[in-house]
mmCIF file of C-alpha atoms (C1' of nucleotides) in Angstrom:
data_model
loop_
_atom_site.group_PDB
_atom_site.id
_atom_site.type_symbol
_atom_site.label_atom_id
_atom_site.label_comp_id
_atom_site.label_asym_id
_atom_site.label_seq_id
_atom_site.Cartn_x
_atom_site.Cartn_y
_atom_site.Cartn_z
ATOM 1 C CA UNK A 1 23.520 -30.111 44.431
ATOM 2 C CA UNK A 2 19.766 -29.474 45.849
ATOM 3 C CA UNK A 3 18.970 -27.915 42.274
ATOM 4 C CA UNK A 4 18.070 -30.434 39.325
ATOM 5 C CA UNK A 5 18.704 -27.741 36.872
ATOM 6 C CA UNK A 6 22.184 -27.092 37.683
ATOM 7 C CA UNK A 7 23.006 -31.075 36.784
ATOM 8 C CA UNK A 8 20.629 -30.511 33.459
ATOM 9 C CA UNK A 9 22.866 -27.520 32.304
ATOM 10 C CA UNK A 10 25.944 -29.601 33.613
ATOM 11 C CA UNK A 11 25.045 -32.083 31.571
ATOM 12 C CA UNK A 12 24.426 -30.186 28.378
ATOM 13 C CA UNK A 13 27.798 -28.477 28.837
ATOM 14 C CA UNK A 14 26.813 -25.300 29.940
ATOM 15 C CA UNK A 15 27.695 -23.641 33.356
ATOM 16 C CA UNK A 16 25.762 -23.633 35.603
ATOM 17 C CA UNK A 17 25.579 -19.859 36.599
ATOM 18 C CA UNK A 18 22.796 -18.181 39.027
ATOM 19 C CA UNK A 19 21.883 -16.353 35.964
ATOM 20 C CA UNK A 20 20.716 -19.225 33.973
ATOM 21 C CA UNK A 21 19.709 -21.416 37.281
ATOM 22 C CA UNK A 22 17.326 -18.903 37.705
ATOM 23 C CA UNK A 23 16.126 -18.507 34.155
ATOM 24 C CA UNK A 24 15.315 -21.972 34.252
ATOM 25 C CA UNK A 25 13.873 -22.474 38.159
ATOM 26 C CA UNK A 26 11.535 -19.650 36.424
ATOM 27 C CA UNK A 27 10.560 -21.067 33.701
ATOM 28 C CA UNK A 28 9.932 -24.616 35.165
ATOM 29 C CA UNK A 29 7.759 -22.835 37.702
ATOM 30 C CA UNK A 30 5.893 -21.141 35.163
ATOM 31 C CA UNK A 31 5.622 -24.022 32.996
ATOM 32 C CA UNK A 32 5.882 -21.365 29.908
ATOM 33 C CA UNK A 33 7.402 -18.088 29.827
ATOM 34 C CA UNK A 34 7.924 -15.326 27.175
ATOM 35 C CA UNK A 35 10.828 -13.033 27.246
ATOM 36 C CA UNK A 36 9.865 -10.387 29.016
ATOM 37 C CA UNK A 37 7.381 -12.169 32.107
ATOM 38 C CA UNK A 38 11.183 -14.504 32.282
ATOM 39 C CA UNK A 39 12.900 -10.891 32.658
ATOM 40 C CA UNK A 40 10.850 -9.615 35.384
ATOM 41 C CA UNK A 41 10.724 -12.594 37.574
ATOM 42 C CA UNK A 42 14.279 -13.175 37.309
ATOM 43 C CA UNK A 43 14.839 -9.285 38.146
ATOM 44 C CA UNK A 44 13.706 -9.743 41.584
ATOM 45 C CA UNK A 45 16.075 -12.475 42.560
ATOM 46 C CA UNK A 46 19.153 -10.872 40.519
ATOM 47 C CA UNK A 47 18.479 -7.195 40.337
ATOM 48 C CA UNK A 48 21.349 -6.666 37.604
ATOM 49 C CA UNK A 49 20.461 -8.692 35.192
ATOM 50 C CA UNK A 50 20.566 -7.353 31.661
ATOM 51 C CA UNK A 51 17.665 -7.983 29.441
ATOM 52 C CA UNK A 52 20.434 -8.980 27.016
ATOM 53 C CA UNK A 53 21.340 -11.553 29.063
ATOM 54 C CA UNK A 54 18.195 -13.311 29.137
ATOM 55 C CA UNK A 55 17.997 -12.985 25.803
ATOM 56 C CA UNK A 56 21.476 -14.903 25.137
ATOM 57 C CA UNK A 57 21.013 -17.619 27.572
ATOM 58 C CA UNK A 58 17.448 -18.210 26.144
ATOM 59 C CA UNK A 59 19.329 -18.379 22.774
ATOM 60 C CA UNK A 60 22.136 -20.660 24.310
ATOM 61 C CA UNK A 61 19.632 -22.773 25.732
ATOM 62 C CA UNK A 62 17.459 -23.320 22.851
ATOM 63 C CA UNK A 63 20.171 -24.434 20.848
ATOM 64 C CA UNK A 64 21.719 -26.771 23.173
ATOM 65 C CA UNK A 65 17.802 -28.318 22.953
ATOM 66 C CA UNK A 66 17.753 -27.404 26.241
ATOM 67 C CA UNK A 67 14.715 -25.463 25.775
ATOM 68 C CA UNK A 68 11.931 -25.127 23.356
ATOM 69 C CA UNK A 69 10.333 -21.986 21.475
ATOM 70 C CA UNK A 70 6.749 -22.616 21.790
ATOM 71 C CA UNK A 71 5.842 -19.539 18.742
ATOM 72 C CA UNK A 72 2.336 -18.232 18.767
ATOM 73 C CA UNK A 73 -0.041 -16.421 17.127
ATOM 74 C CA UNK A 74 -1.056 -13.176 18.169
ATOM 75 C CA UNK A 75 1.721 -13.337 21.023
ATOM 76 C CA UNK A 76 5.258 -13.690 21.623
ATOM 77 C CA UNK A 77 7.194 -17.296 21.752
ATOM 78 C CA UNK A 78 7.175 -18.854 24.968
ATOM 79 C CA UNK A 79 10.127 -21.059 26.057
ATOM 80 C CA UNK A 80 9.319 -24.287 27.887
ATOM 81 C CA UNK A 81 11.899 -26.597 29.518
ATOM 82 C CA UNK A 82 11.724 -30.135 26.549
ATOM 83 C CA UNK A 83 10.316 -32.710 27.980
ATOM 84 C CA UNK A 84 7.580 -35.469 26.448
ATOM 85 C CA UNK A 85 5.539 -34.443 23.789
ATOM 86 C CA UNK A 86 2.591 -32.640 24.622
ATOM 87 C CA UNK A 87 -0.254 -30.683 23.236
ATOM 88 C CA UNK A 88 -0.382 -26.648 23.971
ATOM 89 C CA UNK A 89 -4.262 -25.587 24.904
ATOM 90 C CA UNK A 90 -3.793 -21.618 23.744
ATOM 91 C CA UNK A 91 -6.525 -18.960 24.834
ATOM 92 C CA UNK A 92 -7.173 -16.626 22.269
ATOM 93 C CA UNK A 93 -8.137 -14.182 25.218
ATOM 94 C CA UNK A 94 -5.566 -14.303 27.731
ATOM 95 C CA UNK A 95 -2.660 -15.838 25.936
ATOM 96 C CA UNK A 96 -2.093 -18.936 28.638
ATOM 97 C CA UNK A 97 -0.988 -22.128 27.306
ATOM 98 C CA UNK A 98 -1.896 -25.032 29.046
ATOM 99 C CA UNK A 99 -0.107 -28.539 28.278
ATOM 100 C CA UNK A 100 -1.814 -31.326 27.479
ATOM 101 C CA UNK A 101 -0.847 -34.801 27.054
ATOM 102 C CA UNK A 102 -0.617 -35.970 23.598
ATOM 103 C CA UNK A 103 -1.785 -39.286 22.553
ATOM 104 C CA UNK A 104 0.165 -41.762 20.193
ATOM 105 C CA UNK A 105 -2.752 -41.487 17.497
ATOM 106 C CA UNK A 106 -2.015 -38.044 16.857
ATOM 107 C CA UNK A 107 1.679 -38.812 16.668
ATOM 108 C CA UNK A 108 1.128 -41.529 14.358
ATOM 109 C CA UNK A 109 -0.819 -40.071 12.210
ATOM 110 C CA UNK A 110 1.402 -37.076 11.496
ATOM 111 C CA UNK A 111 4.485 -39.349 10.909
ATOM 112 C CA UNK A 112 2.088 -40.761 8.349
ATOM 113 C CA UNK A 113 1.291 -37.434 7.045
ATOM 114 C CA UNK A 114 4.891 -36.405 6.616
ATOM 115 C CA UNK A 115 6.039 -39.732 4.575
ATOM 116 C CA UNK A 116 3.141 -39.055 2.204
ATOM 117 C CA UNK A 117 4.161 -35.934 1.316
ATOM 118 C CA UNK A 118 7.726 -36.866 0.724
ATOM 119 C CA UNK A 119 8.719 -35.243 3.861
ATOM 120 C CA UNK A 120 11.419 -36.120 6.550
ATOM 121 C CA UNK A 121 9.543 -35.756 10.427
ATOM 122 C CA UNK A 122 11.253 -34.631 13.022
ATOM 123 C CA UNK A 123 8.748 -32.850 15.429
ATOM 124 C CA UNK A 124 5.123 -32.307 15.805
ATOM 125 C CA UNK A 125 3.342 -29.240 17.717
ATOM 126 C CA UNK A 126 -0.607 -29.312 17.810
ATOM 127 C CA UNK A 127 -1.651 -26.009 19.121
ATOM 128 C CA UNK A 128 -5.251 -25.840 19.737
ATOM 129 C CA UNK A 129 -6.625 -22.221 20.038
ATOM 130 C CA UNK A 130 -10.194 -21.454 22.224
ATOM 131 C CA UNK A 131 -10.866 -20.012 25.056
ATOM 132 C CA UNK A 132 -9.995 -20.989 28.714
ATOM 133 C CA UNK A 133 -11.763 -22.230 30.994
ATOM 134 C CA UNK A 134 -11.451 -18.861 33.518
ATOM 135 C CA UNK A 135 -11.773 -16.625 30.211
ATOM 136 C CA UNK A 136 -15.328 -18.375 29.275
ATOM 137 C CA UNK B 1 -14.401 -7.022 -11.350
ATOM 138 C CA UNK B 2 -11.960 -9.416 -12.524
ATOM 139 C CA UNK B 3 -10.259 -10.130 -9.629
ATOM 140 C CA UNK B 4 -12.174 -12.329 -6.988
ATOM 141 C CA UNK B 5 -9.999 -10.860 -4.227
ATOM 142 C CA UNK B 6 -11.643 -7.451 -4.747
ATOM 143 C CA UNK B 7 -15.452 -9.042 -3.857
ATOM 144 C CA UNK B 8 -13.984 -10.516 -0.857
ATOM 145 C CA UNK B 9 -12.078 -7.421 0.440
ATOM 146 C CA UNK B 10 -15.405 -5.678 -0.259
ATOM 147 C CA UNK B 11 -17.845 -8.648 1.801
ATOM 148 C CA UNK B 12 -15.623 -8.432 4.584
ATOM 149 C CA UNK B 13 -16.189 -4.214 4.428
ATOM 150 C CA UNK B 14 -12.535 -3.165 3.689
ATOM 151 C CA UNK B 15 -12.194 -0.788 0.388
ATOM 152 C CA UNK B 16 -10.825 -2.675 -2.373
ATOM 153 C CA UNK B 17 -7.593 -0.649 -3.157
ATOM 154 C CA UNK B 18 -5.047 -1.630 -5.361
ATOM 155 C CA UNK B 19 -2.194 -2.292 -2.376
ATOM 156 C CA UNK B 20 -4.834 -4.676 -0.972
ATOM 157 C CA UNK B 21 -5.115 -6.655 -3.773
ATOM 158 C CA UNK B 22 -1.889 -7.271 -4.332
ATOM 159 C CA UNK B 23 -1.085 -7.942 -0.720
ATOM 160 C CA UNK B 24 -3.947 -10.716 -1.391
ATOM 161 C CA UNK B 25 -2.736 -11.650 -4.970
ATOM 162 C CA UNK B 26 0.698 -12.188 -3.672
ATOM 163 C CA UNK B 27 -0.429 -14.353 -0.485
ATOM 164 C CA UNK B 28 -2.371 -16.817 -2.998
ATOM 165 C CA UNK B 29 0.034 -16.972 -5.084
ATOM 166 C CA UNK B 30 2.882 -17.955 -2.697
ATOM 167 C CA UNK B 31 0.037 -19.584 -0.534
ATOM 168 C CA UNK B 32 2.211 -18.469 2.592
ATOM 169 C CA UNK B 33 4.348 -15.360 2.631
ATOM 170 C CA UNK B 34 5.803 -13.234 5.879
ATOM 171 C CA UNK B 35 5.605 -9.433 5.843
ATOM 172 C CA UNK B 36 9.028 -9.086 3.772
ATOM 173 C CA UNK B 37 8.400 -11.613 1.071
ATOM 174 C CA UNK B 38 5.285 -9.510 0.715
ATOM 175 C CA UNK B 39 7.183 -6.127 0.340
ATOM 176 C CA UNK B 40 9.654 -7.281 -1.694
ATOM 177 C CA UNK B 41 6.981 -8.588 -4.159
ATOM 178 C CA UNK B 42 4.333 -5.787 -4.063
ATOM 179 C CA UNK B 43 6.983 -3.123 -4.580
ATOM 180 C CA UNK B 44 7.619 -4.321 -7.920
ATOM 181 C CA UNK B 45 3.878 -3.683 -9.180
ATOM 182 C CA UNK B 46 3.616 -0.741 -6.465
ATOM 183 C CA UNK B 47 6.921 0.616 -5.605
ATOM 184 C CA UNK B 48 5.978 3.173 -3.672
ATOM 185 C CA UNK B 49 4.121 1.343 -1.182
ATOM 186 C CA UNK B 50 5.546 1.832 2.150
ATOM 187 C CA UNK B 51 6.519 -1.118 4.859
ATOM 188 C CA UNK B 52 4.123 0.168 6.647
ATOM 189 C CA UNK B 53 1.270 0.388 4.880
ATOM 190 C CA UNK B 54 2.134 -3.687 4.356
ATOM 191 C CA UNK B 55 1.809 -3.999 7.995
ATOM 192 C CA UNK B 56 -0.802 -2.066 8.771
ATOM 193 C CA UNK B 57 -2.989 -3.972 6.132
ATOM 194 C CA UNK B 58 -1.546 -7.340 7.399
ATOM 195 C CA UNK B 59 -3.100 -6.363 11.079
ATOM 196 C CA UNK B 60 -6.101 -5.235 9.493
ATOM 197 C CA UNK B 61 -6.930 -8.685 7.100
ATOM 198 C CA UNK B 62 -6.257 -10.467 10.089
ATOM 199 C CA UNK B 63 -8.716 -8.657 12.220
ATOM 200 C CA UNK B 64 -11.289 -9.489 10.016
ATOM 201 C CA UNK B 65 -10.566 -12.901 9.341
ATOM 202 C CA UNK B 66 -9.712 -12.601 6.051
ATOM 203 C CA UNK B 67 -5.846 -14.069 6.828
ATOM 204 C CA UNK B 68 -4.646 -15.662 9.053
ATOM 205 C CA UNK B 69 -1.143 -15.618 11.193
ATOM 206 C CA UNK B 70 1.044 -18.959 10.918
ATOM 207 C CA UNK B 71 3.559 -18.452 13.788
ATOM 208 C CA UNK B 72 6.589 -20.322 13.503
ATOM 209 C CA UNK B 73 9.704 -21.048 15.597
ATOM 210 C CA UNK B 74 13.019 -19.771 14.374
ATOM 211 C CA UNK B 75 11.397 -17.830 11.539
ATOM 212 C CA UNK B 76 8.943 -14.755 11.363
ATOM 213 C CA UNK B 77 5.376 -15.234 11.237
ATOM 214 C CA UNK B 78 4.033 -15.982 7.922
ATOM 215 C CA UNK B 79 0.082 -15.427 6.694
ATOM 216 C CA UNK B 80 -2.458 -17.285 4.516
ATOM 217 C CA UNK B 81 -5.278 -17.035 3.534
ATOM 218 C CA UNK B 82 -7.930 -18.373 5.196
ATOM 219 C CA UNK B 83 -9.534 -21.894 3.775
ATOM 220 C CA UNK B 84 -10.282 -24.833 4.758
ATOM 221 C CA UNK B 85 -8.478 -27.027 7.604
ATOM 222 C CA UNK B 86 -5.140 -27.785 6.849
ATOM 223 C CA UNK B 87 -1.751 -28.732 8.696
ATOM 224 C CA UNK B 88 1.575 -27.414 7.819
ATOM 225 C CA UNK B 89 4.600 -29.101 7.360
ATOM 226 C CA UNK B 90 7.652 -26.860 7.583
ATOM 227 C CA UNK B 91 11.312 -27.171 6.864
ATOM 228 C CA UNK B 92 13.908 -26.701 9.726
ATOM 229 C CA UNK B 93 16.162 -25.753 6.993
ATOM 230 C CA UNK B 94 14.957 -23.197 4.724
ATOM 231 C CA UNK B 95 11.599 -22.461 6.598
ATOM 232 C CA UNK B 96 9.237 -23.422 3.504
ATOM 233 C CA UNK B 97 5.821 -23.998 4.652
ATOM 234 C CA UNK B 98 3.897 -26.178 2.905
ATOM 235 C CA UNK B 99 0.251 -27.244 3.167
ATOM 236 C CA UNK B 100 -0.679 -30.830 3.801
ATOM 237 C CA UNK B 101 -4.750 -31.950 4.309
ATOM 238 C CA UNK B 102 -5.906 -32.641 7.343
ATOM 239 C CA UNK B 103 -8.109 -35.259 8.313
ATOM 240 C CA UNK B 104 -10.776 -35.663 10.636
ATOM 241 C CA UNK B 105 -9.284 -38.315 13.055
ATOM 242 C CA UNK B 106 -6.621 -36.474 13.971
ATOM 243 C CA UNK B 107 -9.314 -32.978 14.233
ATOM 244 C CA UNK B 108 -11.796 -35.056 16.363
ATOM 245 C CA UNK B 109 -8.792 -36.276 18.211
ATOM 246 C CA UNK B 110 -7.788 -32.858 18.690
ATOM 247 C CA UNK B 111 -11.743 -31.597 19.969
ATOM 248 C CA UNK B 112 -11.781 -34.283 22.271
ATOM 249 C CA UNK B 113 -8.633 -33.538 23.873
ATOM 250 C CA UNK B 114 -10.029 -29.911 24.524
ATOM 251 C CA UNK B 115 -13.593 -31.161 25.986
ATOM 252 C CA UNK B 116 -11.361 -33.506 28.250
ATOM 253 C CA UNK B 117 -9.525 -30.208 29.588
ATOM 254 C CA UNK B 118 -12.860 -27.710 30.012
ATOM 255 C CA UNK B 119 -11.517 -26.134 27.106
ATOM 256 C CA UNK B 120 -13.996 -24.643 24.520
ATOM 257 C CA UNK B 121 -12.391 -25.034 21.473
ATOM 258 C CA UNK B 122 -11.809 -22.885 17.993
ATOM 259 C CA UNK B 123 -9.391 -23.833 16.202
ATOM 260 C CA UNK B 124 -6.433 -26.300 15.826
ATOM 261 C CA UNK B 125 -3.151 -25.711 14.190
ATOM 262 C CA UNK B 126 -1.058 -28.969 13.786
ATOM 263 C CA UNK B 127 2.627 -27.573 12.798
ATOM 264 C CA UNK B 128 5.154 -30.538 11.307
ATOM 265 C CA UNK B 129 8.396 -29.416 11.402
ATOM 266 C CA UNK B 130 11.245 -31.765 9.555
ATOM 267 C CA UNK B 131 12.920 -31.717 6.419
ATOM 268 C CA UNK B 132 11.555 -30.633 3.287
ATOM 269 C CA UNK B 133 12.852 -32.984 0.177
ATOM 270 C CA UNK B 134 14.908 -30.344 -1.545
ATOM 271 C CA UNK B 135 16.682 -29.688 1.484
ATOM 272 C CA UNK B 136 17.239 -33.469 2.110
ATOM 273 C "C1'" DT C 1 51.324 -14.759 40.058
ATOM 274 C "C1'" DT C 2 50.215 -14.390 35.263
ATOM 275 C "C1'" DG C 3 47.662 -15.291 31.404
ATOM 276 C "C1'" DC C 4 43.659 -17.379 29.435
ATOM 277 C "C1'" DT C 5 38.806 -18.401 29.019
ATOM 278 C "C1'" DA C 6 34.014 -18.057 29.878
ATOM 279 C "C1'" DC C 7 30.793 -15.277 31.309
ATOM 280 C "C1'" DA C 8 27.827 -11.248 32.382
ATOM 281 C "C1'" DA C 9 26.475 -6.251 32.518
ATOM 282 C "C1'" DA C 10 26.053 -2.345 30.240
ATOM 283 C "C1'" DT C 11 25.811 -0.232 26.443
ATOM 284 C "C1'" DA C 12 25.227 0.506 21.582
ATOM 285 C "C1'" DA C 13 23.415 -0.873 17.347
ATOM 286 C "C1'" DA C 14 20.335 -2.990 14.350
ATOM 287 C "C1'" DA C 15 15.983 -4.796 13.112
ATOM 288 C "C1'" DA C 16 11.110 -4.985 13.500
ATOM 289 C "C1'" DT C 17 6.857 -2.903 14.480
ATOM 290 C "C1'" DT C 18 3.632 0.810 15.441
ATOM 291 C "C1'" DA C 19 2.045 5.664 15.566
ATOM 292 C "C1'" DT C 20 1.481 10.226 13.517
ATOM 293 C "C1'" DT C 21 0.393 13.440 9.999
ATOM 294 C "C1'" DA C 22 -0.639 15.422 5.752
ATOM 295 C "C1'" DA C 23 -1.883 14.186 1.159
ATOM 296 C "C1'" DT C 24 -4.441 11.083 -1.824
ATOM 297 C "C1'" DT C 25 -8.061 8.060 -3.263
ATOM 298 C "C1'" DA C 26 -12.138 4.779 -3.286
ATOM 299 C "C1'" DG C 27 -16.745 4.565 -3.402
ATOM 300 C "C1'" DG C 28 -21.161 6.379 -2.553
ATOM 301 C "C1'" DA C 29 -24.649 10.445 -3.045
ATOM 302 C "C1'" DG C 30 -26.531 13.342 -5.879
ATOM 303 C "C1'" DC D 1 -20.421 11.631 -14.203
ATOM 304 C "C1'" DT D 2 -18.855 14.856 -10.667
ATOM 305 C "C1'" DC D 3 -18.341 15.990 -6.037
ATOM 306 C "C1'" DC D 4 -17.755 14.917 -1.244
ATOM 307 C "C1'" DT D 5 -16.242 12.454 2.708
ATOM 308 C "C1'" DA D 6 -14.267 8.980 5.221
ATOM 309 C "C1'" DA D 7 -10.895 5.681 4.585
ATOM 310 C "C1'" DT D 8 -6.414 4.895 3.176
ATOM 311 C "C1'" DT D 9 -1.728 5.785 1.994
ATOM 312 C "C1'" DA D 10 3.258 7.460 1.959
ATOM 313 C "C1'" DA D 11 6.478 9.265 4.559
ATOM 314 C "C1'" DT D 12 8.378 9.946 8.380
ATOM 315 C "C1'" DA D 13 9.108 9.482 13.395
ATOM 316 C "C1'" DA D 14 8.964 6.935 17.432
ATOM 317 C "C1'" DT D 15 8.905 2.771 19.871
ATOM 318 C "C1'" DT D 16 9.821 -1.918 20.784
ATOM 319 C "C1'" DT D 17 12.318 -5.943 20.267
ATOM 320 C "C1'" DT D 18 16.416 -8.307 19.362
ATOM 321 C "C1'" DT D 19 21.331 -8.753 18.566
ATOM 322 C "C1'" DA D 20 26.193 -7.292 18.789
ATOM 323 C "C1'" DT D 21 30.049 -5.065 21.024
ATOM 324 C "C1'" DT D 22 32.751 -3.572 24.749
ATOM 325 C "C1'" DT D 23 34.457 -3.888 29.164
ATOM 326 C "C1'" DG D 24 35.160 -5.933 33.513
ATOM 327 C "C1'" DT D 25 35.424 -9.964 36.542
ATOM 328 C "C1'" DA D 26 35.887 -14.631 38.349
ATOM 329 C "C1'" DG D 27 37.925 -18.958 38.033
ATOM 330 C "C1'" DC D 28 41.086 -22.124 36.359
ATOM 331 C "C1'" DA D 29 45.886 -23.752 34.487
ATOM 332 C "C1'" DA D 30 50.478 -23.305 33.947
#
DNA sequence: TTGCTACAAATAAAAATTATTAATTAGGAG
DNA sequence: CTCCTAATTAATAATTTTTATTTGTAGCAA
């Protein structure tokens, strides 16, 4: 097994079908993907490929926590493969998210946030919107 | 001119007319609504306001500033008005958004992570998702 | 082999959003 | 106050996005 993604889905309980091996080997490449950029790259490996199909593994994968729905303003969700928690660095021109690492402070101090308000934490997502470095 | 959401539709150059103002009087008064909850509630006072005049007024208060978009995952996009810095804490469960304070550490945190990256920042948007009480 | 299951492709259907057009209205000029 | 004009709206229509259904196929188990 030279692919690490087919033991990931393996071990999620999925199959591990070129379909999905590819949806992910795409979207690990890409760091983040929407729908449709997922779609076209994954077109050119496996011409037959139904939209719908990349819609239901997306689904599939998201639920097995798999994958993560990054939604944003102003554009459509982007998936990213789960891994530590990180910042998202948004331009407000060109769309590109950019991770960043995210410190403990800011962790803490939303956990703290959330048992003030009577409120049971599960996840945090900073997104910081600006403008990119190559859009400046 | 009773109703201060008439003077701001006006300083931000939009006529004042009377689907407007209840788009806006129904946003403040939820504090965070998505484009249905806003139908649903302006057709009572309006009922022949069309979905798509709710839309196309949506787009518009956003373009100039006057709202502002709160993507979420799982759930459509919801908008608010725009005020000062806040985070959100939203419920996995029934998708309730609710407003917390924000405080500067975690803001200064959050400008220093962008100068670190070349990024020139605007804004921040620190999403909690979790468990709201009544859902507990 | 036969039957079952999981899966995908292709389609169809539904839901969400945007565009068009003709009628109406807000707000300013006189 | 009344009239005029540009902005706005309702009512579609069209498009886009997302989800569901149908059909076929591959692989496994008995």
């Amino acid at each position: 097994m030279q692919n690490i993604n087919i033991e990931l889905l393996k071990s999620y309980g999925l199959k591990a079908t070129p379909q999905r091996i590819d949806i992910l080997n795409t979207i690990e490449k890409l760091g983040h993907a929407n729908i449709d950029e997922i779609y076209e790259i994954v077109k050119k490996s496996n011409p037959t490929i139904s939209l719908a199909t990349v819609y239901k593994n997306i689904t599939a994968l998201v639920e097995k926590a798999l994958l993560k729905e990054v939604a944003l303003n102003n554009f459509k969700s982007k998936y990213e493969i789960i891994k530590d928690r990180h910042s998202h660095l948004i331009c407000k021109v060109c769309g590109k998210v950019t991770d960043v690492e995210l410190n403990n402070e800011i962790l803490l101090l939303s956990e703290q946030l959330s048992n003030n308000n009577n409120f049971n934490y599960k996840d945090i997502e900073l997104n910081i919107y600006g403008i990119c470095s190559s859009c400046a």
